[in-house]
Coordinates of N, CA and C in Angstrom, one line a residue:
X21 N 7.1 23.5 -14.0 CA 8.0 22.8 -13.1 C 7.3 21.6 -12.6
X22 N 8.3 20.5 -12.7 CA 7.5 19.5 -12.3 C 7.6 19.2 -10.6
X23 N 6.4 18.6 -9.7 CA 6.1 18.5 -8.5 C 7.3 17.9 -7.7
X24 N 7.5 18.4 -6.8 CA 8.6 17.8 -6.2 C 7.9 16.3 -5.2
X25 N 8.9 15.0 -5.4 CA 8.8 13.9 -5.2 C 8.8 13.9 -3.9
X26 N 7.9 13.1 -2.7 CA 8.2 12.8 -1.5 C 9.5 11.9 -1.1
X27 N 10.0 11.5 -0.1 CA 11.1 10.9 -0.2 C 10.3 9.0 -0.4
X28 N 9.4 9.2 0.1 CA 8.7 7.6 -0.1 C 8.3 7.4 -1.5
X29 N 8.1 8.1 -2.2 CA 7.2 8.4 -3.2 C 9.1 7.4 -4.2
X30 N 9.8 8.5 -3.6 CA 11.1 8.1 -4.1 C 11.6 6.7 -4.2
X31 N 11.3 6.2 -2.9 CA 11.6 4.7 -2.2 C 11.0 4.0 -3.4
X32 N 9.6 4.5 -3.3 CA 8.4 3.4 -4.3 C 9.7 3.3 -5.7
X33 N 9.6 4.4 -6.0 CA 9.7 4.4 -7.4 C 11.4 4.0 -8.2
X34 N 12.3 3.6 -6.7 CA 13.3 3.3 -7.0 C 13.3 2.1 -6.9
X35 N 12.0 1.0 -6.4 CA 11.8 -0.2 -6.4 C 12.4 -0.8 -4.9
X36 N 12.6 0.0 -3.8 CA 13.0 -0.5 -2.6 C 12.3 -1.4 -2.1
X37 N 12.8 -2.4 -1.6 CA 12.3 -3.7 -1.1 C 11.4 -3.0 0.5
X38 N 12.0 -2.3 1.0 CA 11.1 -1.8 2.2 C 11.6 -0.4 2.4
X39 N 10.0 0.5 2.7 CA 9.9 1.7 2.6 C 10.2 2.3 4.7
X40 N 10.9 2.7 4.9 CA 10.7 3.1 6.3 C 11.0 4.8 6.8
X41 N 10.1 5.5 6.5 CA 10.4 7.1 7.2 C 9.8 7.5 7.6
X42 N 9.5 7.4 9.3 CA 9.0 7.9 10.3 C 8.2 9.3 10.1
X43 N 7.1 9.4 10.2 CA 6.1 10.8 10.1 C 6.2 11.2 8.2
X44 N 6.9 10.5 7.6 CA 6.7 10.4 6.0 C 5.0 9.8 5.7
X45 N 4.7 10.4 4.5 CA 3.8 9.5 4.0 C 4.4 8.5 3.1
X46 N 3.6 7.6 3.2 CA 3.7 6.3 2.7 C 2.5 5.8 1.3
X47 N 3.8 6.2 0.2 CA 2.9 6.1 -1.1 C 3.4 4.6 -1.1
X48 N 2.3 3.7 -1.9 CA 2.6 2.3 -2.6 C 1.7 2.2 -4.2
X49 N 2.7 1.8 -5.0 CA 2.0 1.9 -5.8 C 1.5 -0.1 -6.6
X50 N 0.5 0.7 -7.3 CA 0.0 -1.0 -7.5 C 0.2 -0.5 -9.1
X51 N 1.2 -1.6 -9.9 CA 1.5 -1.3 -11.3 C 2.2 -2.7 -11.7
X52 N 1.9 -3.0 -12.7 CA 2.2 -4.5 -12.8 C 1.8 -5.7 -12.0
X53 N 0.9 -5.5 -11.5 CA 0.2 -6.6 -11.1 C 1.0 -6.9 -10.2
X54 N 1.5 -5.7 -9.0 CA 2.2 -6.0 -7.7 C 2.4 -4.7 -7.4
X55 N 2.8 -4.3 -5.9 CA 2.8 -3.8 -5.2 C 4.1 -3.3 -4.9
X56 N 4.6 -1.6 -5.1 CA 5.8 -1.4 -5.4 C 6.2 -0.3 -4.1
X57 N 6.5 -0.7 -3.3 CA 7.2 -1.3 -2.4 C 6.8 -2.7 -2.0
X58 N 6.8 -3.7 -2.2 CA 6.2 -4.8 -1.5 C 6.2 -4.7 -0.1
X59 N 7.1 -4.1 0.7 CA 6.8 -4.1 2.5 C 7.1 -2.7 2.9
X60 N 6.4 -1.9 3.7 CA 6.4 -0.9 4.3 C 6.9 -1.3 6.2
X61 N 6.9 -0.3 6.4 CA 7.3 -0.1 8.3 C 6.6 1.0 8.7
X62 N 5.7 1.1 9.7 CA 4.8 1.7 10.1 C 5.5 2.0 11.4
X63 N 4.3 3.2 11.9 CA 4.3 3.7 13.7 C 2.8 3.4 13.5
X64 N 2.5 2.8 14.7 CA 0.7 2.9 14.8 C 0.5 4.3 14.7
X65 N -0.8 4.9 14.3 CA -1.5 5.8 13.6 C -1.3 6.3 11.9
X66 N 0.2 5.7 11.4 CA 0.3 5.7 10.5 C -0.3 5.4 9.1
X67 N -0.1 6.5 7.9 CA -1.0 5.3 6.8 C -0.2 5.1 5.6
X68 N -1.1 4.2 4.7 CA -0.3 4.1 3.6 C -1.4 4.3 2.7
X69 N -0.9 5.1 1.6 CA -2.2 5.4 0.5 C -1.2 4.4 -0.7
X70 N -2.3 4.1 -1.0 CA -2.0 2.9 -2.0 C -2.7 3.6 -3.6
X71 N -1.6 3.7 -4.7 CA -2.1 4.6 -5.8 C -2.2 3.7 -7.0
X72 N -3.0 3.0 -7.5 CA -3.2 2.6 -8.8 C -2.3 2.9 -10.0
X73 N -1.3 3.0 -10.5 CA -0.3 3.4 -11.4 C -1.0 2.7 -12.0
X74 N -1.4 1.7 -12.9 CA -1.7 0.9 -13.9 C -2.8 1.9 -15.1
X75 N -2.7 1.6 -16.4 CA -3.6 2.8 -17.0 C -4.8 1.8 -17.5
X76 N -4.3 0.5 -17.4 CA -5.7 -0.4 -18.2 C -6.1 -1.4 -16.7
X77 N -5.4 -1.5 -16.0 CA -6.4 -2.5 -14.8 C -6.8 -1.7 -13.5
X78 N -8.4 -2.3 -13.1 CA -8.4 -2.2 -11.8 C -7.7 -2.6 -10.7
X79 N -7.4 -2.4 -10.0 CA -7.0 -3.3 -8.7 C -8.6 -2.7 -7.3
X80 N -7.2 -3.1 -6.6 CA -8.6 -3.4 -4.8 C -7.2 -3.7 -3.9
X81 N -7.8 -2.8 -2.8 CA -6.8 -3.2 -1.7 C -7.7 -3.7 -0.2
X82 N -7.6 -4.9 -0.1 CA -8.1 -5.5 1.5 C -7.4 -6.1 2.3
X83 N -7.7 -5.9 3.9 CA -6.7 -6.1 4.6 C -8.0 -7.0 5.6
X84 N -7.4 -7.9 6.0 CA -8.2 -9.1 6.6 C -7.5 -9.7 8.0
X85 N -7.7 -9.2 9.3 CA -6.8 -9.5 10.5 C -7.7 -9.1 11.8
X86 N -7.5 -9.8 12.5 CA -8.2 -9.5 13.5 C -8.5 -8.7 14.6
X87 N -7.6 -7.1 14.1 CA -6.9 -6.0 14.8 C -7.7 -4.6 13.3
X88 N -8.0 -5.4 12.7 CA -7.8 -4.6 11.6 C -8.6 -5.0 10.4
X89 N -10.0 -4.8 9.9 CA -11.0 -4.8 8.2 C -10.9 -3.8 8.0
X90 N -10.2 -4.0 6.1 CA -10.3 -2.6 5.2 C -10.4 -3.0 4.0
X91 N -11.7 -2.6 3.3 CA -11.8 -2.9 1.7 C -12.3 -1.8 1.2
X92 N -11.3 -1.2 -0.1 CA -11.4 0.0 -0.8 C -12.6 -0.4 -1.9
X93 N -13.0 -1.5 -2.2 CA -13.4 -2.0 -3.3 C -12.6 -1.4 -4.8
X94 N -13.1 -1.2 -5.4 CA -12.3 -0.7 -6.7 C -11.7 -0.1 -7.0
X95 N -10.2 0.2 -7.1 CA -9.2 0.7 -7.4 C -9.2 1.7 -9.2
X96 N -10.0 2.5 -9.5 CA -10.0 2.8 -11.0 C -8.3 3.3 -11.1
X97 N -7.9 3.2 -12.4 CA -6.8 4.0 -12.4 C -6.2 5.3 -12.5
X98 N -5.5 4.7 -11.9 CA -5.5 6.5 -10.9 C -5.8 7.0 -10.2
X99 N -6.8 6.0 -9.5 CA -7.4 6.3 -7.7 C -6.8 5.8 -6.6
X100 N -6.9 5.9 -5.8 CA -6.3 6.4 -4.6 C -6.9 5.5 -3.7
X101 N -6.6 4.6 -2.4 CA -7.5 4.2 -1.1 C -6.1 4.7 -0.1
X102 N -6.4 5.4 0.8 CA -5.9 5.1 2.3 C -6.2 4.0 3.2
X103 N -4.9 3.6 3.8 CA -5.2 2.9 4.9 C -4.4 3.3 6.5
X104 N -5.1 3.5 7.1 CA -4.7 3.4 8.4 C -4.6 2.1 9.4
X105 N -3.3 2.5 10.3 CA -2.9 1.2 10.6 C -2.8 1.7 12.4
X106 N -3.8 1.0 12.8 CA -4.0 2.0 14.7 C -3.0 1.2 15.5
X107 N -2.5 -0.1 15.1 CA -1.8 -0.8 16.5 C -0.7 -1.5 15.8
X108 N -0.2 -2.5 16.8 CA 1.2 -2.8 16.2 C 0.6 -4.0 15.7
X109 N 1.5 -4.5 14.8 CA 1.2 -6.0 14.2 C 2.1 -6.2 13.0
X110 N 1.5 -7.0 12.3 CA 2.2 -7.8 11.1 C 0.8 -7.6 10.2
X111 N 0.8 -7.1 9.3 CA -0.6 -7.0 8.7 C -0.2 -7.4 6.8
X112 N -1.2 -7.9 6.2 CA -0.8 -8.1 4.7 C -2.3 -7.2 4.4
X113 N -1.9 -6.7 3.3 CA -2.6 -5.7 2.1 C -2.6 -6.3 0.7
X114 N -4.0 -7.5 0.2 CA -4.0 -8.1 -0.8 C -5.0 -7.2 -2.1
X115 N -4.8 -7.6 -3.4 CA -5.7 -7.1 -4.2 C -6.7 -8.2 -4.4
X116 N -8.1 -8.0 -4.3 CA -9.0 -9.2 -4.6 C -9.3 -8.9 -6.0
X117 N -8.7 -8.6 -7.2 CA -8.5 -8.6 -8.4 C -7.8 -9.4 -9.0
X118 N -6.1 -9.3 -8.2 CA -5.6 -10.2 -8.6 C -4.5 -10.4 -7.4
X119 N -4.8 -11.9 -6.9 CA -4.5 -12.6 -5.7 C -3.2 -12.7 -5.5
X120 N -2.4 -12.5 -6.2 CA -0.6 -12.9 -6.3 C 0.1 -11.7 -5.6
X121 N -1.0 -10.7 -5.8 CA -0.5 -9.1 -5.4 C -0.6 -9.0 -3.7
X122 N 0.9 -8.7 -3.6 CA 1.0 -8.7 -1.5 C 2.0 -7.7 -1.0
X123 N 1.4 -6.8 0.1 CA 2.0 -6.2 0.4 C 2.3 -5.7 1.9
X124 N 3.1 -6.5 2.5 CA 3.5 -6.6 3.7 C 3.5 -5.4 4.8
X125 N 2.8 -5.2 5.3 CA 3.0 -3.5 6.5 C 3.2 -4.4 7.9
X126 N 4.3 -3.8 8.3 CA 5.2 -4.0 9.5 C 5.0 -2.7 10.4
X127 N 3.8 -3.1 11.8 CA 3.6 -1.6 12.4 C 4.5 -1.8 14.0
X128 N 5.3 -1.2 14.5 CA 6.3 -1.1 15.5 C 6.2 0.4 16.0

């Protein structure tokens, strides 16, 4: 039997433009050289684990703000980084692999 889906997990994978459910985890996946949900909605303490779907690229998830440094360094596929998000803000989540990739977290 296969694993039962989170409801975010769900969001991701239905391609929802923005993921928001309160005490949910917050999957994002990086597959095609972007970020599937592109924008999340946070509560401070909240996180988002960001999952490499891709089977042949690395990615990288860094977050660069002055509330907030996070760099997973290498993404293998099928690896996994958390990020935690402690305060409110406007925060972007880039890949330094490949720069086009953006993912907007909105913490309220």
């Amino acid at each position: 039997m296969a694993p039962a889906l989170g409801a975010a997990t769900v969001l991701a994978l239905a391609g929802a433009a923005v993921a928001s459910l309160p005490g949910a985890e917050h999957i994002v996946s990086q597959k095609g050289k972007r970020f599937g949900p592109e924008a999340v909605n946070l509560r401070p303490g909240e996180r988002v684990t960001i999952v490499n779907d891709d089977s042949n690229f690395v990615h990288h998830a860094y977050v660069e703000a002055p509330d907030l440094a996070y760099d997973s360094g290498d993404i293998e596929p099928g690896g996994r980084a958390v990020i935690t998000f402690p305060k409110e803000g406007d925060f972007f989540v880039l890949c330094g692999v490949h720069p086009k990739m953006k993912l907007a977290v909105h913490v309220r």
